Amino acid sequence: AQSVTQPDIHITVSEGASLELRCNYSYGATPYLFWYVQSPGQGLQLLLKYFSGDTLVQGIKGFEAEFKRSQSSFNLRKPSVHWSDAAEYFCAVGMDTGRRALTFGSGTRLQVQP
Amino acid sequence: DTGVSQDPRHKITKRGQNVTFRCDPISEHNRLYWYRQTLGQGPEFLTYFQNEAQLEKSRLLSDRFSAERPKGSFSTLEIQRTEQGDSAMYLCASSGAGVTEAFFGQGTRLTVV
């Protein structure tokens, strides 16, 4: 069965600082990988996705993520964090066949200090 | 296209009552998913429809839960005899044929008192 681990429950960074959120997955084949962001009381917005090809993917709002097969990781990065980035971030893995439902990590809450 | 729409956004109900939630997916998306999210956790898969067929149900979906998707358009999720443990955010998502990324609605926040 597939699983996703986000080791950091809560991260605080200063505005303008760089950010890296960690994600490790367990899956028997090449996974489809996603990062979603959720503001309080809201649904999930897709930031970026990896299906195949270039292992460095660009997303919305200046985010990027790098797929490293050898480390089973898909870490999310942003060079300069803005106060509006404060939210909960979820990494998810999906299958490329069948129902294609996603398995989510437990999330990382990002706080941004002025 | 206004995205995935869920109704109501919030529902407070007394223990033992039945509740029903509605999800309108993005038009022409043939795949529809229900997830449940409890506080401090990521969403957990509940059930999946392809068109009108319910193809999979999670073990999380007890016999008090039922979901339908008549005519392959909107979907409803009903919880009978609600329990306090049912309090959660219920999220609906949809995706198109051949596409894996899912688009989520705003969710329905259920509180059972």
CSV table of C-alpha atoms in Angstrom, one decimal, chain A residues 19-113:
chain,number,residue,atom,x,y,z
A,19,LEU,CA,11.5,27.3,2.5
A,20,GLU,CA,11.7,23.6,2.1
A,21,LEU,CA,8.9,21.2,3.1
A,22,ARG,CA,9.8,17.5,3.2
A,23,CYS,CA,7.8,14.7,1.7
A,24,ASN,CA,8.7,11.0,1.6
A,25,TYR,CA,6.6,8.4,-0.1
A,26,SER,CA,6.3,4.6,-0.2
A,27,TYR,CA,5.0,3.2,-3.4
A,28,GLY,CA,5.9,0.1,-5.5
A,29,ALA,CA,6.0,1.8,-8.9
A,30,THR,CA,6.6,5.3,-10.3
A,31,PRO,CA,4.1,7.4,-8.5
A,32,TYR,CA,2.2,10.5,-9.4
A,33,LEU,CA,3.1,13.1,-6.8
A,34,PHE,CA,1.3,16.3,-5.8
A,35,TRP,CA,1.6,19.2,-3.5
A,36,TYR,CA,-1.7,20.9,-2.3
A,37,VAL,CA,-2.1,23.9,-0.1
A,38,GLN,CA,-5.1,24.5,2.2
A,39,SER,CA,-6.0,27.7,3.9
A,40,PRO,CA,-8.0,27.5,7.2
A,41,GLY,CA,-11.5,26.2,6.6
A,42,GLN,CA,-11.0,25.9,2.8
A,43,GLY,CA,-10.6,23.1,0.3
A,44,LEU,CA,-7.3,22.1,-1.3
A,45,GLN,CA,-5.6,24.0,-4.1
A,46,LEU,CA,-3.1,22.2,-6.3
A,47,LEU,CA,0.3,23.8,-6.3
A,48,LEU,CA,2.2,21.4,-8.6
A,49,LYS,CA,2.4,17.8,-9.8
A,50,TYR,CA,4.9,15.3,-11.1
A,51,PHE,CA,3.9,12.6,-13.5
A,52,SER,CA,7.1,11.9,-15.4
A,53,GLY,CA,10.0,13.6,-17.2
A,54,ASP,CA,11.9,16.5,-15.7
A,55,THR,CA,12.3,15.8,-12.0
A,56,LEU,CA,12.2,19.5,-11.1
A,57,VAL,CA,8.7,20.8,-11.5
A,58,GLN,CA,7.4,24.3,-11.3
A,59,GLY,CA,4.1,25.2,-9.8
A,60,ILE,CA,2.0,28.2,-9.0
A,61,LYS,CA,2.9,31.0,-6.6
A,62,GLY,CA,6.6,30.5,-7.1
A,63,PHE,CA,6.8,27.0,-5.7
A,64,GLU,CA,8.9,24.2,-7.1
A,65,ALA,CA,9.5,20.6,-6.1
A,66,GLU,CA,12.1,18.0,-7.0
A,67,PHE,CA,11.4,14.3,-7.4
A,68,LYS,CA,14.3,12.1,-6.2
A,69,ARG,CA,13.6,8.5,-6.8
A,70,SER,CA,16.7,7.3,-4.9
A,71,GLN,CA,15.4,9.0,-1.8
A,72,SER,CA,11.7,8.4,-2.4
A,73,SER,CA,11.3,12.2,-1.8
A,74,PHE,CA,9.3,15.0,-3.4
A,75,ASN,CA,10.3,18.1,-1.4
A,76,LEU,CA,8.6,21.4,-1.9
A,77,ARG,CA,10.7,24.6,-2.1
A,78,LYS,CA,10.2,28.3,-2.4
A,79,PRO,CA,13.2,30.8,-2.6
A,80,SER,CA,11.4,33.7,-0.8
A,81,VAL,CA,8.4,33.2,1.4
A,82,HIS,CA,5.5,35.7,1.5
A,83,TRP,CA,3.2,36.2,4.5
A,84,SER,CA,0.3,35.0,2.3
A,85,ASP,CA,2.0,31.6,2.1
A,86,ALA,CA,1.0,30.8,5.6
A,87,ALA,CA,-1.2,27.7,5.3
A,88,GLU,CA,-1.2,23.9,5.6
A,89,TYR,CA,0.7,22.0,2.9
A,90,PHE,CA,-0.1,18.5,1.9
A,91,CYS,CA,1.9,16.1,-0.1
A,92,ALA,CA,0.0,13.3,-1.9
A,93,VAL,CA,0.7,10.3,-4.0
A,94,GLY,CA,-1.5,8.7,-6.6
A,95,MET,CA,-1.5,5.6,-8.8
A,96,ASP,CA,-1.4,5.9,-12.6
A,97,THR,CA,-4.1,3.2,-12.9
A,98,GLY,CA,-7.5,2.3,-11.5
A,99,ARG,CA,-9.3,4.7,-9.2
A,100,ARG,CA,-6.4,7.1,-9.0
A,101,ALA,CA,-7.5,8.4,-5.6
A,102,LEU,CA,-4.8,10.1,-3.6
A,103,THR,CA,-3.0,9.2,-0.4
A,104,PHE,CA,-2.1,12.2,1.6
A,105,GLY,CA,0.5,13.0,4.2
A,106,SER,CA,-0.6,14.4,7.5
A,107,GLY,CA,0.4,17.9,6.4
A,108,THR,CA,2.9,20.6,7.4
A,109,ARG,CA,1.6,23.9,8.9
A,110,LEU,CA,3.6,26.9,7.8
A,111,GLN,CA,3.8,30.0,9.8
A,112,VAL,CA,5.4,33.1,8.4
A,113,GLN,CA,6.9,35.7,10.7
